[in-house]
PDB file of C-alpha atoms and ligand atoms in Angstrom:
ATOM      1  CA  UNK M  20     154.049 -79.960 112.895  1.00  0.00           C
ATOM      2  CA  UNK M  21     150.325 -79.987 112.116  1.00  0.00           C
ATOM      3  CA  UNK M  22     148.934 -76.501 112.638  1.00  0.00           C
ATOM      4  CA  UNK M  23     145.391 -76.013 113.949  1.00  0.00           C
ATOM      5  CA  UNK M  24     143.031 -74.473 111.422  1.00  0.00           C
ATOM      6  CA  UNK M  25     141.048 -71.692 113.036  1.00  0.00           C
ATOM      7  CA  UNK M  26     137.743 -70.159 111.998  1.00  0.00           C
ATOM      8  CA  UNK M  27     136.712 -66.539 111.661  1.00  0.00           C
ATOM      9  CA  UNK M  28     135.606 -66.160 115.293  1.00  0.00           C
ATOM     10  CA  UNK M  29     138.887 -67.521 116.644  1.00  0.00           C
ATOM     11  CA  UNK M  30     140.596 -64.735 114.746  1.00  0.00           C
ATOM     12  CA  UNK M  31     138.148 -62.251 116.291  1.00  0.00           C
ATOM     13  CA  UNK M  32     138.972 -63.690 119.729  1.00  0.00           C
ATOM     14  CA  UNK M  33     142.704 -63.234 119.071  1.00  0.00           C
ATOM     15  CA  UNK M  34     142.110 -59.603 118.038  1.00  0.00           C
ATOM     16  CA  UNK M  35     140.040 -58.924 121.175  1.00  0.00           C
ATOM     17  CA  UNK M  36     142.709 -60.327 123.468  1.00  0.00           C
ATOM     18  CA  UNK M  37     145.420 -58.431 121.610  1.00  0.00           C
ATOM     19  CA  UNK M  38     143.485 -55.138 121.953  1.00  0.00           C
ATOM     20  CA  UNK M  39     142.909 -55.679 125.651  1.00  0.00           C
ATOM     21  CA  UNK M  40     146.495 -56.864 126.317  1.00  0.00           C
ATOM     22  CA  UNK M  41     147.856 -53.718 124.666  1.00  0.00           C
ATOM     23  CA  UNK M  42     145.670 -51.436 126.800  1.00  0.00           C
ATOM     24  CA  UNK M  43     146.420 -53.464 129.943  1.00  0.00           C
ATOM     25  CA  UNK M  44     150.172 -53.480 129.443  1.00  0.00           C
ATOM     26  CA  UNK M  45     150.207 -49.760 128.648  1.00  0.00           C
ATOM     27  CA  UNK M  46     148.361 -48.924 131.865  1.00  0.00           C
ATOM     28  CA  UNK M  47     150.415 -51.299 134.003  1.00  0.00           C
ATOM     29  CA  UNK M  48     153.755 -50.134 132.628  1.00  0.00           C
ATOM     30  CA  UNK M  49     152.869 -46.483 133.294  1.00  0.00           C
ATOM     31  CA  UNK M  50     151.986 -46.936 136.989  1.00  0.00           C
ATOM     32  CA  UNK M  51     154.288 -45.418 139.611  1.00  0.00           C
ATOM     33  CA  UNK M  52     154.081 -45.479 143.416  1.00  0.00           C
ATOM     34  CA  UNK M  53     153.614 -48.337 143.399  1.00  0.00           C
ATOM     35  CA  UNK M  54     155.062 -49.612 140.140  1.00  0.00           C
ATOM     36  CA  UNK M  55     153.492 -52.891 139.058  1.00  0.00           C
ATOM     37  CA  UNK M  56     155.197 -56.037 137.832  1.00  0.00           C
ATOM     38  CA  UNK M  57     152.739 -57.347 135.246  1.00  0.00           C
ATOM     39  CA  UNK M  58     152.672 -60.801 133.692  1.00  0.00           C
ATOM     40  CA  UNK M  59     150.878 -62.618 130.916  1.00  0.00           C
ATOM     41  CA  UNK M  60     149.580 -66.152 131.535  1.00  0.00           C
ATOM     42  CA  UNK M  61     148.206 -68.459 128.827  1.00  0.00           C
ATOM     43  CA  UNK M  62     146.886 -71.749 130.274  1.00  0.00           C
ATOM     44  CA  UNK M  63     145.896 -73.390 126.970  1.00  0.00           C
ATOM     45  CA  UNK M  64     148.489 -71.678 124.807  1.00  0.00           C
ATOM     46  CA  UNK M  65     148.656 -73.882 121.704  1.00  0.00           C
ATOM     47  CA  UNK M  66     151.753 -73.844 119.490  1.00  0.00           C
ATOM     48  CA  UNK M  67     151.742 -70.106 118.783  1.00  0.00           C
ATOM     49  CA  UNK M  68     150.867 -70.419 115.106  1.00  0.00           C
ATOM     50  CA  UNK M  69     147.608 -71.422 113.380  1.00  0.00           C
ATOM     51  CA  UNK M  70     146.257 -71.450 109.844  1.00  0.00           C
ATOM     52  CA  UNK M  71     143.292 -69.217 109.035  1.00  0.00           C
ATOM     53  CA  UNK M  72     140.372 -71.106 107.464  1.00  0.00           C
ATOM     54  CA  UNK M  73     139.287 -67.795 105.914  1.00  0.00           C
ATOM     55  CA  UNK M  74     142.525 -66.777 104.202  1.00  0.00           C
ATOM     56  CA  UNK M  75     144.666 -69.944 104.286  1.00  0.00           C
ATOM     57  CA  UNK M  76     147.456 -67.779 105.755  1.00  0.00           C
ATOM     58  CA  UNK M  77     149.413 -68.352 108.950  1.00  0.00           C
ATOM     59  CA  UNK M  78     147.941 -66.518 111.955  1.00  0.00           C
ATOM     60  CA  UNK M  79     149.853 -65.832 115.160  1.00  0.00           C
ATOM     61  CA  UNK M  80     148.284 -67.496 118.192  1.00  0.00           C
ATOM     62  CA  UNK M  81     147.697 -65.915 121.582  1.00  0.00           C
ATOM     63  CA  UNK M  82     151.188 -66.533 123.084  1.00  0.00           C
ATOM     64  CA  UNK M  83     153.054 -64.938 120.173  1.00  0.00           C
ATOM     65  CA  UNK M  84     150.602 -62.044 120.098  1.00  0.00           C
ATOM     66  CA  UNK M  85     151.337 -61.462 123.785  1.00  0.00           C
ATOM     67  CA  UNK M  86     155.097 -61.466 123.152  1.00  0.00           C
ATOM     68  CA  UNK M  87     154.606 -58.804 120.466  1.00  0.00           C
ATOM     69  CA  UNK M  88     152.666 -56.395 122.713  1.00  0.00           C
ATOM     70  CA  UNK M  89     154.392 -53.094 123.382  1.00  0.00           C
ATOM     71  CA  UNK M  90     155.103 -52.032 126.042  1.00  0.00           C
ATOM     72  CA  UNK M  91     156.050 -55.612 126.951  1.00  0.00           C
ATOM     73  CA  UNK M  92     154.879 -57.648 129.908  1.00  0.00           C
ATOM     74  CA  UNK M  93     157.589 -58.343 132.477  1.00  0.00           C
ATOM     75  CA  UNK M  94     157.087 -62.129 132.349  1.00  0.00           C
ATOM     76  CA  UNK M  95     155.166 -64.711 130.334  1.00  0.00           C
ATOM     77  CA  UNK M  96     153.827 -68.151 131.277  1.00  0.00           C
ATOM     78  CA  UNK M  97     152.678 -70.514 128.518  1.00  0.00           C
ATOM     79  CA  UNK M  98     151.224 -73.980 129.177  1.00  0.00           C
ATOM     80  CA  UNK M  99     149.910 -76.696 126.874  1.00  0.00           C
ATOM     81  CA  UNK M 100     149.184 -80.391 127.367  1.00  0.00           C
ATOM     82  CA  UNK M 101     150.313 -81.302 123.861  1.00  0.00           C
ATOM     83  CA  UNK M 102     154.061 -81.956 123.703  1.00  0.00           C
ATOM     84  CA  UNK M 103     154.364 -81.257 119.974  1.00  0.00           C
ATOM     85  CA  UNK M 104     152.671 -77.861 120.389  1.00  0.00           C
ATOM     86  CA  UNK M 105     154.954 -76.951 123.260  1.00  0.00           C
ATOM     87  CA  UNK M 106     158.033 -78.046 121.270  1.00  0.00           C
ATOM     88  CA  UNK M 107     156.932 -75.813 118.386  1.00  0.00           C
ATOM     89  CA  UNK M 108     156.248 -72.883 120.705  1.00  0.00           C
ATOM     90  CA  UNK M 109     159.636 -73.343 122.371  1.00  0.00           C
ATOM     91  CA  UNK M 110     161.317 -73.442 118.941  1.00  0.00           C
ATOM     92  CA  UNK M 111     159.652 -70.199 117.829  1.00  0.00           C
ATOM     93  CA  UNK M 112     160.197 -68.356 121.130  1.00  0.00           C
ATOM     94  CA  UNK M 113     163.739 -69.600 121.755  1.00  0.00           C
ATOM     95  CA  UNK M 114     165.363 -69.309 125.171  1.00  0.00           C
ATOM     96  CA  UNK M 115     164.245 -66.160 126.950  1.00  0.00           C
ATOM     97  CA  UNK M 116     164.756 -65.618 130.628  1.00  0.00           C
ATOM     98  CA  UNK M 117     161.356 -64.052 131.193  1.00  0.00           C
ATOM     99  CA  UNK M 118     159.360 -66.663 129.234  1.00  0.00           C
ATOM    100  CA  UNK M 119     158.330 -69.837 131.081  1.00  0.00           C
ATOM    101  CA  UNK M 120     156.998 -72.650 128.918  1.00  0.00           C
ATOM    102  CA  UNK M 121     155.397 -75.724 130.506  1.00  0.00           C
ATOM    103  CA  UNK M 122     154.183 -78.981 129.004  1.00  0.00           C
ATOM    104  CA  UNK M 123     151.360 -80.422 131.101  1.00  0.00           C
ATOM    105  CA  UNK M 124     147.892 -79.932 132.536  1.00  0.00           C
ATOM    106  CA  UNK M 125     147.366 -76.240 133.237  1.00  0.00           C
ATOM    107  CA  UNK M 126     144.892 -77.060 135.985  1.00  0.00           C
ATOM    108  CA  UNK M 127     147.796 -78.316 138.092  1.00  0.00           C
ATOM    109  CA  UNK M 128     150.553 -76.041 136.818  1.00  0.00           C
ATOM    110  CA  UNK M 129     148.569 -72.822 137.312  1.00  0.00           C
ATOM    111  CA  UNK M 130     147.642 -73.704 140.892  1.00  0.00           C
ATOM    112  CA  UNK M 131     151.090 -74.944 141.926  1.00  0.00           C
ATOM    113  CA  UNK M 132     153.626 -73.001 139.886  1.00  0.00           C
ATOM    114  CA  UNK M 133     152.074 -69.899 138.328  1.00  0.00           C
ATOM    115  CA  UNK M 134     149.347 -68.197 140.382  1.00  0.00           C
ATOM    116  CA  UNK M 135     151.512 -68.244 143.560  1.00  0.00           C
ATOM    117  CA  UNK M 136     153.851 -65.822 141.693  1.00  0.00           C
ATOM    118  CA  UNK M 137     151.087 -63.248 141.216  1.00  0.00           C
ATOM    119  CA  UNK M 138     150.973 -61.898 144.753  1.00  0.00           C
ATOM    120  CA  UNK M 139     148.806 -58.835 145.152  1.00  0.00           C
ATOM    121  CA  UNK M 140     150.795 -57.418 148.042  1.00  0.00           C
ATOM    122  CA  UNK M 141     154.035 -57.618 146.011  1.00  0.00           C
ATOM    123  CA  UNK M 142     152.398 -55.385 143.378  1.00  0.00           C
ATOM    124  CA  UNK M 143     152.259 -58.244 140.935  1.00  0.00           C
ATOM    125  CA  UNK M 144     149.418 -58.332 138.459  1.00  0.00           C
ATOM    126  CA  UNK M 145     148.555 -60.683 135.595  1.00  0.00           C
ATOM    127  CA  UNK M 146     146.414 -60.976 132.521  1.00  0.00           C
ATOM    128  CA  UNK M 147     145.403 -64.632 132.203  1.00  0.00           C
ATOM    129  CA  UNK M 148     143.816 -66.379 129.222  1.00  0.00           C
ATOM    130  CA  UNK M 149     142.106 -69.756 129.754  1.00  0.00           C
ATOM    131  CA  UNK M 150     141.070 -70.730 126.260  1.00  0.00           C
ATOM    132  CA  UNK M 151     140.272 -74.434 126.102  1.00  0.00           C
ATOM    133  CA  UNK M 152     138.377 -75.991 123.207  1.00  0.00           C
ATOM    134  CA  UNK M 153     136.041 -77.815 125.569  1.00  0.00           C
ATOM    135  CA  UNK M 154     135.343 -78.717 129.189  1.00  0.00           C
ATOM    136  CA  UNK M 155     138.989 -79.073 130.233  1.00  0.00           C
ATOM    137  CA  UNK M 156     139.248 -76.378 132.868  1.00  0.00           C
ATOM    138  CA  UNK M 157     138.671 -76.924 136.583  1.00  0.00           C
ATOM    139  CA  UNK M 158     136.669 -74.507 138.704  1.00  0.00           C
ATOM    140  CA  UNK M 159     139.428 -74.373 141.384  1.00  0.00           C
ATOM    141  CA  UNK M 160     141.630 -72.533 138.880  1.00  0.00           C
ATOM    142  CA  UNK M 161     138.920 -69.947 138.154  1.00  0.00           C
ATOM    143  CA  UNK M 162     138.181 -69.550 141.833  1.00  0.00           C
ATOM    144  CA  UNK M 163     141.825 -69.004 142.772  1.00  0.00           C
ATOM    145  CA  UNK M 164     142.206 -66.473 139.940  1.00  0.00           C
ATOM    146  CA  UNK M 165     139.391 -64.510 141.580  1.00  0.00           C
ATOM    147  CA  UNK M 166     140.598 -64.923 145.136  1.00  0.00           C
ATOM    148  CA  UNK M 167     144.159 -63.669 144.561  1.00  0.00           C
ATOM    149  CA  UNK M 168     142.637 -60.308 143.466  1.00  0.00           C
ATOM    150  CA  UNK M 169     145.549 -59.622 141.122  1.00  0.00           C
ATOM    151  CA  UNK M 170     144.330 -61.312 137.928  1.00  0.00           C
ATOM    152  CA  UNK M 171     142.299 -60.120 134.931  1.00  0.00           C
ATOM    153  CA  UNK M 172     140.816 -63.204 133.317  1.00  0.00           C
ATOM    154  CA  UNK M 173     139.627 -64.166 129.855  1.00  0.00           C
ATOM    155  CA  UNK M 174     137.739 -67.425 129.903  1.00  0.00           C
ATOM    156  CA  UNK M 175     136.270 -69.637 127.222  1.00  0.00           C
ATOM    157  CA  UNK M 176     132.841 -70.944 128.346  1.00  0.00           C
ATOM    158  CA  UNK M 177     132.424 -73.974 126.071  1.00  0.00           C
ATOM    159  CA  UNK M 178     128.653 -74.086 125.654  1.00  0.00           C
ATOM    160  CA  UNK M 179     128.763 -76.388 122.608  1.00  0.00           C
ATOM    161  CA  UNK M 180     130.757 -79.040 124.477  1.00  0.00           C
ATOM    162  CA  UNK M 181     128.380 -78.631 127.425  1.00  0.00           C
ATOM    163  CA  UNK M 182     125.343 -79.144 125.177  1.00  0.00           C
ATOM    164  CA  UNK M 183     126.914 -82.172 123.508  1.00  0.00           C
ATOM    165  CA  UNK M 184     128.027 -83.913 126.664  1.00  0.00           C
ATOM    166  CA  UNK M 185     125.990 -82.746 129.634  1.00  0.00           C
ATOM    167  CA  UNK M 186     123.050 -80.419 129.031  1.00  0.00           C
ATOM    168  CA  UNK M 187     120.658 -82.789 127.341  1.00  0.00           C
ATOM    169  CA  UNK M 188     116.932 -82.450 126.957  1.00  0.00           C
ATOM    170  CA  UNK M 189     116.542 -85.638 128.968  1.00  0.00           C
ATOM    171  CA  UNK M 190     119.112 -85.334 131.775  1.00  0.00           C
ATOM    172  CA  UNK M 191     118.715 -88.922 132.942  1.00  0.00           C
ATOM    173  CA  UNK M 192     120.287 -90.121 129.677  1.00  0.00           C
ATOM    174  CA  UNK M 193     123.534 -88.152 130.084  1.00  0.00           C
ATOM    175  CA  UNK M 194     126.627 -90.316 130.615  1.00  0.00           C
ATOM    176  CA  UNK M 195     128.461 -90.104 133.940  1.00  0.00           C
ATOM    177  CA  UNK M 196     131.621 -88.678 132.340  1.00  0.00           C
ATOM    178  CA  UNK M 197     129.629 -85.796 130.831  1.00  0.00           C
ATOM    179  CA  UNK M 198     128.148 -84.953 134.227  1.00  0.00           C
ATOM    180  CA  UNK M 199     131.551 -85.188 135.886  1.00  0.00           C
ATOM    181  CA  UNK M 200     133.237 -82.878 133.374  1.00  0.00           C
ATOM    182  CA  UNK M 201     130.420 -80.346 133.711  1.00  0.00           C
ATOM    183  CA  UNK M 202     130.605 -80.383 137.502  1.00  0.00           C
ATOM    184  CA  UNK M 203     134.404 -80.078 137.435  1.00  0.00           C
ATOM    185  CA  UNK M 204     134.164 -76.969 135.255  1.00  0.00           C
ATOM    186  CA  UNK M 205     131.219 -75.412 137.100  1.00  0.00           C
ATOM    187  CA  UNK M 206     132.575 -76.184 140.567  1.00  0.00           C
ATOM    188  CA  UNK M 207     129.516 -77.966 141.957  1.00  0.00           C
ATOM    189  CA  UNK M 208     126.213 -79.435 140.785  1.00  0.00           C
ATOM    190  CA  UNK M 209     124.318 -76.132 140.781  1.00  0.00           C
ATOM    191  CA  UNK M 210     124.564 -76.126 136.975  1.00  0.00           C
ATOM    192  CA  UNK M 211     121.572 -78.465 137.031  1.00  0.00           C
ATOM    193  CA  UNK M 212     119.395 -75.746 138.544  1.00  0.00           C
ATOM    194  CA  UNK M 213     120.664 -73.258 135.974  1.00  0.00           C
ATOM    195  CA  UNK M 214     120.246 -75.571 133.001  1.00  0.00           C
ATOM    196  CA  UNK M 215     116.981 -77.319 133.756  1.00  0.00           C
ATOM    197  CA  UNK M 216     114.098 -74.976 134.250  1.00  0.00           C
ATOM    198  CA  UNK M 217     111.792 -75.454 137.190  1.00  0.00           C
ATOM    199  CA  UNK M 218     108.977 -77.657 135.984  1.00  0.00           C
ATOM    200  CA  UNK M 219     105.480 -76.381 136.424  1.00  0.00           C
ATOM    201  CA  UNK M 220     103.049 -78.820 137.979  1.00  0.00           C
ATOM    202  CA  UNK M 221     101.620 -81.069 135.247  1.00  0.00           C
ATOM    203  CA  UNK M 222     104.157 -79.691 132.742  1.00  0.00           C
ATOM    204  CA  UNK M 223     104.604 -82.457 130.202  1.00  0.00           C
ATOM    205  CA  UNK M 224     107.726 -80.983 128.650  1.00  0.00           C
ATOM    206  CA  UNK M 225     110.036 -82.476 131.274  1.00  0.00           C
ATOM    207  CA  UNK M 226     113.744 -81.818 131.342  1.00  0.00           C
ATOM    208  CA  UNK M 227     113.688 -78.947 128.891  1.00  0.00           C
ATOM    209  CA  UNK M 228     116.932 -77.021 129.186  1.00  0.00           C
ATOM    210  CA  UNK M 229     117.395 -73.297 129.568  1.00  0.00           C
ATOM    211  CA  UNK M 230     118.755 -71.284 126.655  1.00  0.00           C
ATOM    212  CA  UNK M 231     122.498 -70.948 126.099  1.00  0.00           C
ATOM    213  CA  UNK M 232     122.549 -67.362 127.251  1.00  0.00           C
ATOM    214  CA  UNK M 233     120.589 -68.182 130.424  1.00  0.00           C
ATOM    215  CA  UNK M 234     123.203 -70.795 131.319  1.00  0.00           C
ATOM    216  CA  UNK M 235     126.036 -68.388 130.536  1.00  0.00           C
ATOM    217  CA  UNK M 236     124.376 -65.710 132.694  1.00  0.00           C
ATOM    218  CA  UNK M 237     124.165 -68.156 135.620  1.00  0.00           C
ATOM    219  CA  UNK M 238     127.903 -68.740 135.249  1.00  0.00           C
ATOM    220  CA  UNK M 239     128.514 -64.985 135.107  1.00  0.00           C
ATOM    221  CA  UNK M 240     126.805 -64.744 138.503  1.00  0.00           C
ATOM    222  CA  UNK M 241     129.099 -67.491 139.863  1.00  0.00           C
ATOM    223  CA  UNK M 242     132.157 -65.570 138.743  1.00  0.00           C
ATOM    224  CA  UNK M 243     130.938 -62.635 140.835  1.00  0.00           C
ATOM    225  CA  UNK M 244     129.365 -64.387 143.808  1.00  0.00           C
ATOM    226  CA  UNK M 245     131.611 -67.413 144.302  1.00  0.00           C
ATOM    227  CA  UNK M 246     134.924 -66.550 142.615  1.00  0.00           C
ATOM    228  CA  UNK M 247     134.640 -62.949 143.879  1.00  0.00           C
ATOM    229  CA  UNK M 248     135.527 -61.083 140.720  1.00  0.00           C
ATOM    230  CA  UNK M 249     134.257 -57.548 141.295  1.00  0.00           C
ATOM    231  CA  UNK M 250     133.500 -56.969 137.613  1.00  0.00           C
ATOM    232  CA  UNK M 251     132.342 -59.521 135.070  1.00  0.00           C
ATOM    233  CA  UNK M 252     131.465 -58.342 131.571  1.00  0.00           C
ATOM    234  CA  UNK M 253     128.423 -59.685 129.743  1.00  0.00           C
ATOM    235  CA  UNK M 254     129.884 -62.612 127.781  1.00  0.00           C
ATOM    236  CA  UNK M 255     130.501 -62.314 124.071  1.00  0.00           C
ATOM    237  CA  UNK M 256     129.036 -65.136 121.924  1.00  0.00           C
ATOM    238  CA  UNK M 257     131.616 -66.687 119.584  1.00  0.00           C
ATOM    239  CA  UNK M 258     130.148 -68.501 116.594  1.00  0.00           C
ATOM    240  CA  UNK M 259     131.008 -71.090 113.963  1.00  0.00           C
ATOM    241  CA  UNK M 260     130.601 -70.616 110.196  1.00  0.00           C
ATOM    242  CA  UNK M 261     126.906 -71.546 110.451  1.00  0.00           C
ATOM    243  CA  UNK M 262     126.291 -68.852 113.069  1.00  0.00           C
ATOM    244  CA  UNK M 263     125.818 -71.281 115.977  1.00  0.00           C
ATOM    245  CA  UNK M 264     127.359 -70.220 119.299  1.00  0.00           C
ATOM    246  CA  UNK M 265     130.365 -72.448 120.020  1.00  0.00           C
ATOM    247  CA  UNK M 266     131.442 -70.711 123.201  1.00  0.00           C
ATOM    248  CA  UNK M 267     131.097 -67.472 125.146  1.00  0.00           C
ATOM    249  CA  UNK M 268     134.135 -65.337 125.821  1.00  0.00           C
ATOM    250  CA  UNK M 269     134.066 -64.149 129.432  1.00  0.00           C
ATOM    251  CA  UNK M 270     136.112 -61.405 130.978  1.00  0.00           C
ATOM    252  CA  UNK M 271     136.441 -60.894 134.731  1.00  0.00           C
ATOM    253  CA  UNK M 272     138.487 -58.427 136.743  1.00  0.00           C
ATOM    254  CA  UNK M 273     138.712 -56.592 140.061  1.00  0.00           C
ATOM    255  CA  UNK M 274     138.995 -53.170 138.408  1.00  0.00           C
ATOM    256  CA  UNK M 275     136.206 -50.938 137.069  1.00  0.00           C
ATOM    257  CA  UNK M 276     138.592 -49.485 134.465  1.00  0.00           C
ATOM    258  CA  UNK M 277     139.234 -52.978 133.079  1.00  0.00           C
ATOM    259  CA  UNK M 278     135.500 -53.504 132.673  1.00  0.00           C
ATOM    260  CA  UNK M 279     135.147 -50.224 130.842  1.00  0.00           C
ATOM    261  CA  UNK M 280     137.963 -51.088 128.436  1.00  0.00           C
ATOM    262  CA  UNK M 281     136.636 -54.560 127.664  1.00  0.00           C
ATOM    263  CA  UNK M 282     133.079 -53.295 127.165  1.00  0.00           C
ATOM    264  CA  UNK M 283     134.368 -50.918 124.497  1.00  0.00           C
ATOM    265  CA  UNK M 284     136.336 -53.724 122.839  1.00  0.00           C
ATOM    266  CA  UNK M 285     133.429 -56.217 122.983  1.00  0.00           C
ATOM    267  CA  UNK M 286     131.118 -53.572 121.489  1.00  0.00           C
ATOM    268  CA  UNK M 287     133.535 -53.075 118.607  1.00  0.00           C
ATOM    269  CA  UNK M 288     133.582 -56.802 117.780  1.00  0.00           C
ATOM    270  CA  UNK M 289     130.093 -57.957 118.821  1.00  0.00           C
ATOM    271  CA  UNK M 290     128.440 -57.610 115.435  1.00  0.00           C
ATOM    272  CA  UNK M 291     131.338 -58.764 113.292  1.00  0.00           C
ATOM    273  CA  UNK M 292     130.777 -61.581 110.843  1.00  0.00           C
ATOM    274  CA  UNK M 293     126.998 -61.680 111.007  1.00  0.00           C
TER     275      UNK M 293
HETATM  276  C1  LIG E 321     141.810 -73.395 121.724  1.00  0.00           C
HETATM  277  S1  LIG E 321     143.433 -74.035 121.753  1.00  0.00           S
HETATM  278  C2  LIG E 321     144.352 -72.647 122.309  1.00  0.00           C
HETATM  279  C3  LIG E 321     144.532 -71.578 121.276  1.00  0.00           C
HETATM  280  C4  LIG E 321     145.326 -70.397 121.749  1.00  0.00           C
HETATM  281  N1  LIG E 321     144.790 -69.806 122.973  1.00  0.00           N
HETATM  282  C5  LIG E 321     145.319 -69.333 120.677  1.00  0.00           C
HETATM  283  O1  LIG E 321     144.343 -68.579 120.623  1.00  0.00           O
HETATM  284  O2  LIG E 321     146.290 -69.251 119.920  1.00  0.00           O
HETATM  285  C6  LIG E 321     143.398 -75.055 123.166  1.00  0.00           C
HETATM  286  C7  LIG E 321     144.715 -75.728 123.530  1.00  0.00           C
HETATM  287  O3  LIG E 321     144.562 -76.315 124.829  1.00  0.00           O
HETATM  288  C8  LIG E 321     145.388 -77.453 124.923  1.00  0.00           C
HETATM  289  N2  LIG E 321     144.914 -78.223 126.113  1.00  0.00           N
HETATM  290  C9  LIG E 321     143.840 -79.042 126.231  1.00  0.00           C
HETATM  291  N3  LIG E 321     143.711 -79.461 127.521  1.00  0.00           N
HETATM  292  C10 LIG E 321     144.703 -78.863 128.222  1.00  0.00           C
HETATM  293  C11 LIG E 321     145.076 -78.858 129.594  1.00  0.00           C
HETATM  294  N4  LIG E 321     144.397 -79.576 130.513  1.00  0.00           N
HETATM  295  N5  LIG E 321     146.134 -78.111 129.980  1.00  0.00           N
HETATM  296  C12 LIG E 321     146.823 -77.368 129.071  1.00  0.00           C
HETATM  297  N6  LIG E 321     146.517 -77.345 127.758  1.00  0.00           N
HETATM  298  C13 LIG E 321     145.475 -78.066 127.337  1.00  0.00           C
HETATM  299  C14 LIG E 321     145.268 -78.094 123.561  1.00  0.00           C
HETATM  300  O4  LIG E 321     146.398 -78.898 123.280  1.00  0.00           O
HETATM  301  C15 LIG E 321     145.179 -76.847 122.630  1.00  0.00           C
HETATM  302  O5  LIG E 321     146.448 -76.525 122.124  1.00  0.00           O
END
């Protein structure tokens, strides 16, 4: 098994999710009348173990962190496209009745086999992490997560992949596959309006793109307006070793208390590693 090497900010991300998952599970497990049945869902789960580029040590990935949270979630769903990662995760987790491990495309598995189990009216709730390296997530998944009203969502907004493959200075030169992937993630072609500033008459600097944070803010608005999440935190920039933003970590929920908790956690980590 080849383990993924992860940078400093991926470790920060893991700590953020762990902090939030602990608070979430504590609140959910303490609720009575009605009692909630709360689940953890990891759409791009990885193998469960990485190697830290900083220390060279093994680091637990998001699915194993979730399994270690106390009080525990009632059920866990882990999905990855890579068969060798899923085999490793299955080996480490073993057979557990309340852990469901899937090999395949999470865009299909979440819609067909996972989100239908998180029914609001049955007092089911879920914390869902969608942490892809690049533009691999489909908007329908994000939209359904918002519509079911029972899901708190962490989402990786892969701005570096977007800049490499779709958001070019000269949009007419972008390849069709880049445009298609961007539209699939964003949900429609309105990303063009967000990314390419209105040109002033006689402006010679045609096709200049908006800044990363302006594009991320436009997506934040979509999470509220189109996916109907009641609360969407300002996204947290996640950087590489040179300080460039690789992606933004988004958090969206239906609950004001969730927003308050994540704001405190984001504040704690925002200035790390600068
Ligand atoms: C950033 S890693 C996940 C790391 C993990 N969340 C953690 O923090 O430990 C992204 C993973 O997504 C998987 N992947 C890529 N496309 C996928 C898809 N369409 N469905 C499910 N998994 C996918 C990759 O194999 C990779 O393991």
